[in-house]
Short mmCIF file of C-alpha atoms and ligand atoms in Angstrom, two decimals:
data_model
loop_
_atom_site.label_atom_id
_atom_site.label_comp_id
_atom_site.label_asym_id
_atom_site.label_seq_id
_atom_site.Cartn_x
_atom_site.Cartn_y
_atom_site.Cartn_z
CA UNK L 1 -47.53 -1.17 -6.29
CA UNK L 2 -44.51 -3.19 -7.25
CA UNK L 3 -44.31 -1.19 -10.48
CA UNK L 4 -44.44 2.10 -8.57
CA UNK L 5 -41.65 0.97 -6.25
CA UNK L 6 -39.56 0.04 -9.27
CA UNK L 7 -40.27 3.42 -10.90
CA UNK L 8 -39.27 5.25 -7.70
CA UNK L 9 -36.17 3.12 -7.45
CA UNK L 10 -35.23 3.93 -11.02
CA UNK L 11 -35.86 7.62 -10.38
CA UNK L 12 -33.67 7.46 -7.27
CA UNK L 13 -30.89 5.71 -9.14
CA UNK L 14 -31.15 8.29 -11.94
CA UNK L 15 -30.97 11.20 -9.46
CA UNK L 16 -28.02 9.53 -7.76
CA UNK L 17 -26.32 9.37 -11.13
CA UNK L 18 -26.89 13.08 -11.77
CA UNK L 19 -25.61 13.86 -8.30
CA UNK L 20 -22.36 12.09 -9.07
CA UNK L 21 -21.92 14.00 -12.30
CA UNK L 22 -22.41 17.28 -10.49
CA UNK L 23 -19.80 16.32 -7.93
CA UNK L 24 -17.08 16.49 -10.54
CA UNK L 25 -14.94 19.52 -9.85
CA UNK L 26 -14.14 19.78 -13.55
CA UNK L 27 -15.45 18.26 -16.74
CA UNK L 28 -14.37 15.24 -18.71
CA UNK L 29 -12.37 17.26 -21.20
CA UNK L 30 -8.66 16.93 -20.47
CA UNK L 31 -6.84 20.19 -19.78
CA UNK L 32 -3.13 20.94 -19.64
CA UNK L 33 -1.67 24.42 -20.11
CA UNK L 34 0.48 25.45 -23.06
CA UNK L 35 4.14 25.58 -22.08
CA UNK L 36 6.80 28.23 -22.70
CA UNK L 37 7.18 28.55 -26.46
CA UNK L 38 4.87 25.68 -27.40
CA UNK L 39 1.26 24.62 -27.74
CA UNK L 40 0.45 21.52 -25.68
CA UNK L 41 -1.29 19.01 -27.96
CA UNK L 42 -3.18 16.14 -26.29
CA UNK L 43 -2.68 13.02 -28.39
CA UNK L 44 -3.75 9.39 -28.39
CA UNK L 45 -1.85 7.81 -31.29
CA UNK L 46 -2.66 4.13 -30.82
CA UNK L 47 -6.31 3.18 -31.30
CA UNK L 48 -8.23 0.31 -32.95
CA UNK L 49 -11.62 -0.06 -34.62
CA UNK L 50 -13.48 -2.91 -36.34
CA UNK L 51 -11.10 -2.34 -39.27
CA UNK L 52 -8.64 -4.47 -37.32
CA UNK L 53 -9.39 -6.13 -33.95
CA UNK L 54 -11.33 -3.31 -32.26
CA UNK L 55 -15.03 -3.53 -31.40
CA UNK L 56 -16.35 -0.19 -32.64
CA UNK L 57 -16.81 1.81 -35.83
CA UNK L 58 -14.45 4.80 -36.36
CA UNK L 59 -17.24 7.32 -35.55
CA UNK L 60 -17.19 6.18 -31.91
CA UNK L 61 -13.43 6.87 -31.76
CA UNK L 62 -13.93 10.38 -33.09
CA UNK L 63 -16.72 11.09 -30.59
CA UNK L 64 -14.77 9.67 -27.67
CA UNK L 65 -11.77 11.85 -28.54
CA UNK L 66 -13.95 14.97 -28.82
CA UNK L 67 -15.52 14.19 -25.44
CA UNK L 68 -12.04 13.82 -23.95
CA UNK L 69 -10.96 17.15 -25.42
CA UNK L 70 -8.10 15.60 -27.38
CA UNK L 71 -6.38 17.52 -30.17
CA UNK L 72 -5.35 14.54 -32.25
CA UNK L 73 -5.79 10.79 -32.65
CA UNK L 74 -4.54 8.09 -34.98
CA UNK L 75 -6.48 4.93 -35.83
CA UNK L 76 -3.66 2.43 -36.07
CA UNK L 77 -5.20 -0.74 -37.42
CA UNK L 78 -3.10 -3.89 -37.51
CA UNK L 79 -1.86 -4.29 -41.06
CA UNK L 80 -1.40 -8.05 -40.75
CA UNK L 81 -4.12 -8.98 -38.24
CA UNK L 82 -7.66 -8.63 -39.56
CA UNK L 83 -10.02 -10.85 -37.52
CA UNK L 84 -13.20 -9.12 -38.84
CA UNK L 85 -12.23 -9.28 -42.50
CA UNK L 86 -14.82 -11.98 -43.32
CA UNK L 87 -17.62 -9.68 -42.08
CA UNK L 88 -16.03 -6.38 -43.07
CA UNK L 89 -13.93 -7.02 -46.16
CA UNK L 90 -11.81 -3.97 -46.89
CA UNK L 91 -8.82 -4.41 -49.15
CA UNK L 92 -8.07 -0.71 -48.62
CA UNK L 93 -6.10 -0.42 -45.35
CA UNK L 94 -6.71 3.34 -45.28
CA UNK L 95 -10.45 2.95 -44.83
CA UNK L 96 -10.76 3.64 -41.10
CA UNK L 97 -8.62 6.78 -41.50
CA UNK L 98 -10.77 8.01 -44.39
CA UNK L 99 -13.96 7.49 -42.39
CA UNK L 100 -12.52 9.20 -39.30
CA UNK L 101 -11.42 12.24 -41.31
CA UNK L 102 -14.91 12.62 -42.73
CA UNK L 103 -16.55 12.16 -39.32
CA UNK L 104 -14.24 14.71 -37.68
CA UNK L 105 -14.55 17.37 -40.39
CA UNK L 106 -16.86 19.63 -38.34
CA UNK L 107 -14.71 19.46 -35.23
CA UNK L 108 -11.26 20.63 -34.11
CA UNK L 109 -10.03 17.06 -33.82
CA UNK L 110 -7.05 16.26 -36.04
CA UNK L 111 -6.67 12.76 -37.49
CA UNK L 112 -3.27 11.32 -38.34
CA UNK L 113 -2.99 8.44 -40.77
CA UNK L 114 -1.32 5.44 -39.15
CA UNK L 115 -0.90 1.67 -39.21
CA UNK L 116 0.34 -0.95 -36.79
CA UNK L 117 3.14 -3.16 -38.12
CA UNK L 118 2.25 -6.34 -36.26
CA UNK L 119 5.13 -8.80 -35.91
CA UNK L 120 6.42 -11.34 -33.42
CA UNK L 121 9.24 -10.27 -31.09
CA UNK L 122 11.61 -8.95 -32.24
CA UNK L 123 10.64 -6.38 -33.40
CA UNK L 124 7.15 -6.85 -31.88
CA UNK L 125 4.43 -4.33 -32.75
CA UNK L 126 5.14 -0.81 -33.97
CA UNK L 127 2.99 2.10 -35.12
CA UNK L 128 3.92 4.06 -38.20
CA UNK L 129 2.10 7.40 -38.22
CA UNK L 130 1.99 10.35 -40.65
CA UNK L 131 2.12 7.80 -43.48
CA UNK L 132 0.67 8.63 -46.91
CA UNK L 133 -0.78 5.23 -47.82
CA UNK L 134 -1.15 2.17 -45.59
CA UNK L 135 -1.53 -0.36 -48.42
CA UNK L 136 2.08 -0.56 -49.62
CA UNK L 137 3.19 -1.13 -46.04
CA UNK L 138 1.79 -4.65 -46.11
CA UNK L 139 5.06 -6.53 -46.70
CA UNK L 140 6.41 -10.02 -46.20
CA UNK L 141 9.48 -8.97 -44.20
CA UNK L 142 9.23 -6.68 -41.16
CA UNK L 143 12.30 -4.72 -42.29
CA UNK L 144 10.60 -3.96 -45.62
CA UNK L 145 7.57 -2.55 -43.83
CA UNK L 146 9.78 -0.25 -41.72
CA UNK L 147 11.64 0.81 -44.86
CA UNK L 148 8.35 1.62 -46.58
CA UNK L 149 7.33 3.68 -43.52
CA UNK L 150 10.56 5.64 -43.88
CA UNK L 151 9.92 6.13 -47.59
CA UNK L 152 6.61 7.71 -46.58
CA UNK L 153 8.37 9.95 -44.01
CA UNK L 154 6.64 8.27 -41.07
CA UNK L 155 7.27 8.64 -37.35
CA UNK L 156 7.55 5.08 -36.01
CA UNK L 157 7.25 3.97 -32.39
CA UNK L 158 7.57 0.59 -30.70
CA UNK L 159 4.32 -0.52 -29.08
CA UNK L 160 3.93 -2.14 -25.65
CA UNK L 161 7.50 -3.60 -25.45
CA UNK L 162 6.45 -4.83 -22.01
CA UNK L 163 3.43 -6.85 -23.22
CA UNK L 164 3.38 -10.32 -21.61
CA UNK L 165 1.98 -11.72 -24.87
CA UNK L 166 5.52 -11.28 -26.22
CA UNK L 167 7.70 -10.94 -23.09
CA UNK L 168 6.61 -13.32 -20.35
CA UNK L 169 8.54 -11.44 -17.65
CA UNK L 170 6.97 -8.11 -18.61
CA UNK L 171 10.42 -6.60 -19.11
CA UNK L 172 11.10 -4.56 -22.24
CA UNK L 173 14.31 -5.65 -23.96
CA UNK L 174 16.20 -4.06 -26.79
CA UNK L 175 17.13 -6.69 -29.38
CA UNK L 176 19.77 -6.38 -32.10
CA UNK L 177 16.97 -5.86 -34.59
CA UNK L 178 15.82 -2.77 -32.62
CA UNK L 179 19.38 -1.44 -32.50
CA UNK L 180 19.51 -1.91 -36.24
CA UNK L 181 16.19 -0.09 -36.72
CA UNK L 182 17.34 2.79 -34.51
CA UNK L 183 20.71 3.14 -36.22
CA UNK L 184 19.02 3.21 -39.64
CA UNK L 185 16.58 5.91 -38.52
CA UNK L 186 13.61 3.55 -38.82
CA UNK L 187 12.46 3.70 -35.18
CA UNK L 188 11.87 6.99 -33.37
CA UNK L 189 9.79 6.39 -30.26
CA UNK L 190 8.72 3.82 -27.68
CA UNK L 191 5.61 3.31 -25.57
CA UNK L 192 6.50 3.65 -21.91
CA UNK L 193 2.79 3.53 -21.13
CA UNK L 194 0.33 1.34 -23.02
CA UNK L 195 -3.24 0.78 -21.87
CA UNK L 196 -2.85 -0.12 -18.17
CA UNK L 197 0.89 -0.83 -18.17
CA UNK L 198 3.92 1.30 -17.29
CA UNK L 199 7.44 0.14 -18.18
CA UNK L 200 10.46 1.46 -16.31
CA UNK L 201 12.66 -0.59 -18.66
CA UNK L 202 11.08 1.05 -21.71
CA UNK L 203 11.78 4.44 -20.13
CA UNK L 204 15.43 3.49 -19.79
CA UNK L 205 15.53 2.31 -23.42
CA UNK L 206 13.99 5.63 -24.47
CA UNK L 207 16.57 7.69 -22.56
CA UNK L 208 19.56 5.55 -23.57
CA UNK L 209 18.66 5.64 -27.28
CA UNK L 210 17.08 9.09 -27.50
CA UNK L 211 13.69 7.69 -28.46
CA UNK L 212 10.52 9.73 -27.96
CA UNK L 213 8.56 8.78 -24.84
CA UNK L 214 5.02 7.72 -25.78
CA UNK L 215 1.84 6.78 -23.90
CA UNK L 216 -1.33 5.52 -25.56
CA UNK L 217 -4.69 3.91 -24.80
CA UNK L 218 -4.38 1.15 -27.45
CA UNK L 219 -8.14 0.97 -26.95
CA UNK L 220 -10.07 -1.90 -28.55
CA UNK L 221 -13.37 -1.67 -26.63
CA UNK L 222 -14.85 1.55 -25.24
CA UNK L 223 -12.83 4.32 -23.57
CA UNK L 224 -15.58 4.68 -20.93
CA UNK L 225 -15.42 1.01 -19.99
CA UNK L 226 -11.63 0.72 -19.98
CA UNK L 227 -10.88 4.00 -18.21
CA UNK L 228 -14.06 4.74 -16.17
CA UNK L 229 -14.37 8.31 -17.31
CA UNK L 230 -17.66 8.51 -15.38
CA UNK L 231 -15.63 8.21 -12.19
CA UNK L 232 -13.05 10.80 -13.18
CA UNK L 233 -10.71 8.37 -14.95
CA UNK L 234 -8.92 9.15 -18.19
CA UNK L 235 -7.10 7.32 -20.98
CA UNK L 236 -3.28 7.50 -21.12
CA UNK L 237 -2.25 10.30 -23.47
CA UNK L 238 0.91 11.85 -24.85
CA UNK L 239 1.28 15.60 -24.41
CA UNK L 240 3.27 16.90 -27.38
CA UNK L 241 4.85 20.36 -27.20
CA UNK L 242 4.34 21.68 -30.71
CA UNK L 243 5.24 24.97 -32.36
CA UNK L 244 1.72 25.25 -33.76
CA UNK L 245 -1.56 23.39 -33.64
CA UNK L 246 -1.08 21.43 -36.85
CA UNK L 247 -0.24 17.92 -37.98
CA UNK L 248 3.12 19.12 -39.37
CA UNK L 249 4.06 20.70 -36.05
CA UNK L 250 2.90 17.61 -34.19
CA UNK L 251 5.28 15.49 -36.25
CA UNK L 252 8.13 17.94 -35.65
CA UNK L 253 7.42 17.89 -31.89
CA UNK L 254 7.34 14.09 -31.76
CA UNK L 255 10.49 13.76 -33.84
CA UNK L 256 12.25 16.25 -31.54
CA UNK L 257 11.09 14.17 -28.55
CA UNK L 258 9.11 16.96 -26.85
CA UNK L 259 6.58 14.79 -24.99
CA UNK L 260 5.24 14.07 -21.53
CA UNK L 261 2.98 11.08 -20.96
CA UNK L 262 -0.02 11.34 -18.60
CA UNK L 263 -1.10 8.00 -17.11
CA UNK L 264 -3.45 7.84 -14.11
CA UNK L 265 -1.86 10.48 -11.89
CA UNK L 266 1.63 9.90 -13.22
CA UNK L 267 3.61 12.13 -15.58
CA UNK L 268 6.56 10.62 -17.47
CA UNK L 269 8.96 12.59 -19.64
CA UNK L 270 12.48 13.76 -20.29
CA UNK L 271 13.65 16.28 -17.72
CA UNK L 272 13.60 19.36 -19.95
CA UNK L 273 10.06 18.60 -21.13
CA UNK L 274 8.86 17.84 -17.61
CA UNK L 275 10.29 21.15 -16.40
CA UNK L 276 8.38 23.00 -19.12
CA UNK L 277 5.15 21.35 -18.00
CA UNK L 278 5.75 21.91 -14.28
CA UNK L 279 6.56 25.59 -14.81
CA UNK L 280 3.37 26.06 -16.81
CA UNK L 281 1.16 24.03 -14.46
CA UNK L 282 2.09 25.32 -10.99
CA UNK L 283 1.94 29.05 -10.28
CA UNK L 284 2.47 30.97 -7.05
CA UNK L 285 -0.69 33.10 -6.82
CA UNK L 286 -0.40 34.84 -3.45
CA UNK L 287 2.04 35.07 -0.53
CA UNK L 288 0.86 36.62 2.75
CA UNK L 289 1.84 36.73 6.41
CA UNK L 290 -1.53 36.94 8.20
CA UNK L 291 -1.84 38.56 11.65
CA UNK L 292 1.43 39.08 13.46
CA UNK L 293 2.74 35.64 12.57
CA UNK L 294 5.85 34.69 10.68
CA UNK L 295 4.00 31.93 8.87
CA UNK L 296 3.83 32.58 5.15
CA UNK L 297 0.58 31.49 3.49
CA UNK L 298 1.63 30.54 -0.01
CA UNK L 299 -1.21 29.95 -2.46
CA UNK L 300 -0.27 27.66 -5.33
CA UNK L 301 -2.51 27.29 -8.34
CA UNK L 302 -2.54 24.08 -10.35
CA UNK L 303 -3.57 24.77 -13.95
CA UNK L 304 -3.42 21.11 -14.99
CA UNK L 305 -5.71 18.10 -14.69
CA UNK L 306 -3.25 16.08 -12.64
CA UNK L 307 -2.84 16.12 -8.87
CA UNK L 308 0.73 16.97 -7.94
CA UNK L 309 2.40 15.21 -5.05
CA UNK L 310 5.27 17.32 -3.76
CA UNK L 311 7.91 16.49 -1.17
CA UNK L 312 9.51 19.38 0.67
CA UNK L 313 13.28 19.60 0.11
CA UNK L 314 13.94 22.78 2.11
CA UNK L 315 14.70 23.20 5.82
CA UNK L 316 11.39 24.99 6.31
CA UNK L 317 8.63 23.04 8.01
CA UNK L 318 4.93 23.53 7.39
CA UNK L 319 2.30 24.65 9.92
CA UNK L 320 -0.43 22.11 9.16
CA UNK L 321 1.17 19.25 7.27
CA UNK L 322 4.25 17.08 7.03
CA UNK L 323 6.70 17.22 4.15
CA UNK L 324 4.25 15.82 1.58
CA UNK L 325 1.90 18.27 -0.14
CA UNK L 326 -0.90 17.45 -2.55
CA UNK L 327 -1.84 20.12 -5.07
CA UNK L 328 -5.30 19.28 -6.38
CA UNK L 329 -5.98 19.61 -10.12
CA UNK L 330 -7.48 22.85 -11.47
CA UNK L 331 -7.55 24.48 -8.03
CA UNK L 332 -5.60 26.41 -5.43
CA UNK L 333 -3.77 24.99 -2.42
CA UNK L 334 -2.37 27.01 0.50
CA UNK L 335 0.93 25.91 2.03
CA UNK L 336 1.68 27.47 5.43
CA UNK L 337 5.45 27.84 5.65
CA UNK L 338 7.15 28.59 8.97
CA UNK L 339 9.89 30.97 7.85
CA UNK L 340 10.80 32.09 11.44
CA UNK L 341 11.49 35.63 10.18
CA UNK L 342 9.19 37.53 7.87
CA UNK L 343 10.89 37.24 4.51
CA UNK L 344 10.22 39.40 1.46
CA UNK L 345 11.01 36.44 -0.74
CA UNK L 346 12.35 32.90 -0.56
CA UNK L 347 12.47 29.64 -2.50
CA UNK L 348 10.38 26.52 -1.97
CA UNK L 349 11.98 23.41 -3.35
CA UNK L 350 10.17 20.16 -3.98
CA UNK L 351 10.65 16.72 -5.39
CA UNK L 352 7.65 16.06 -7.63
CA UNK L 353 6.78 12.50 -6.66
CA UNK L 354 4.34 11.90 -9.54
CA UNK L 355 6.70 13.29 -12.21
CA UNK L 356 9.14 10.61 -13.36
CA UNK L 357 12.11 11.74 -15.49
CA UNK L 358 14.16 8.50 -15.39
CA UNK L 359 13.77 5.12 -13.69
CA UNK L 360 13.19 5.84 -9.98
CA UNK L 361 14.03 9.53 -10.45
CA UNK L 362 11.60 12.41 -9.97
CA UNK L 363 11.58 15.96 -11.24
CA UNK L 364 12.63 18.80 -8.96
CA UNK L 365 10.67 22.01 -8.73
CA UNK L 366 11.75 25.38 -7.35
CA UNK L 367 9.04 27.95 -6.72
CA UNK L 368 10.24 31.46 -6.11
CA UNK L 369 7.96 33.01 -3.54
CA UNK L 370 7.67 36.80 -3.08
CA UNK L 371 5.30 38.57 -0.67
CA UNK L 372 2.18 40.00 -2.23
CA UNK L 373 0.76 41.64 0.95
CA UNK L 374 3.12 44.55 1.35
ZN1 ZN D 1 -2.39 -1.85 -31.17
#
């Protein structure tokens, strides 16, 4: 009897689980539209495996990325920090990359060769990606490692400058050594988002020094455990606007700084890149004046996976909500605009509250609205 109860309980729990899965409006795979002139590549370029201080074999990283619908990942093992080396001796620092490439060969997932230069602050930790060989990057002096990265034509970004392991106040600071690296062309990007942290100070450093804005998972355990994908969560990623879907184009896009970071529901990017993404993500589908009213029903379609939070900047008021509008991901939202007169066309202007383009500054969005019912 007890056994039967347990079986029924298990069955119930299982059904409950299925029910939750079915409640998802869209799947786990991350979706953002291509933007004007570019392919939007979904990238996580800071990841660990057992080949440094991560807990999993590279095959798990490849499968996680495929499940998340990513275009590209980089396994960026710490060059200098190898806590598993007694159990997994591997003098070849390229090994996790080589395994990942083999494991991903029957998929669309691209793998970029990378390594994490792991130093005390300054300069702290940095990822060198698009390198040719990780082994010669293992140097005594940090500067030599950065120079070797440059010799290999790498794109180098500063990792978690906000990490309390190296900055007790959690505030990213640019040291003379960083200024030196930037002026010598040895540092090209900075993580504004790492794991579960967001740094306004890092964003300012990025904008002031024309560094590429980056966001990464820096995952060591499992993506599912850290980011609760079963409950609709997602890892932080960098959207890179690339001319083509290739590793060469990805590097060109990163070097040119064409990125927007997606973290929880937040988007972070330089204004011109954010505008590209907003224009591609939010489309006016339909504009009608139903009945004899002068209330325009404006249907806005969100083609992205993020929920947009818009604040009305026009003098118009809305029929059924205040000045804040939520546009749900991958769906349509109707805004009822009281235009007083029936207008053939007009502009809606919004501040996009979840789209940050500078510290405490949000993107602006203008939607041109033209009647579709006459
Ligand atoms: Zn790392």
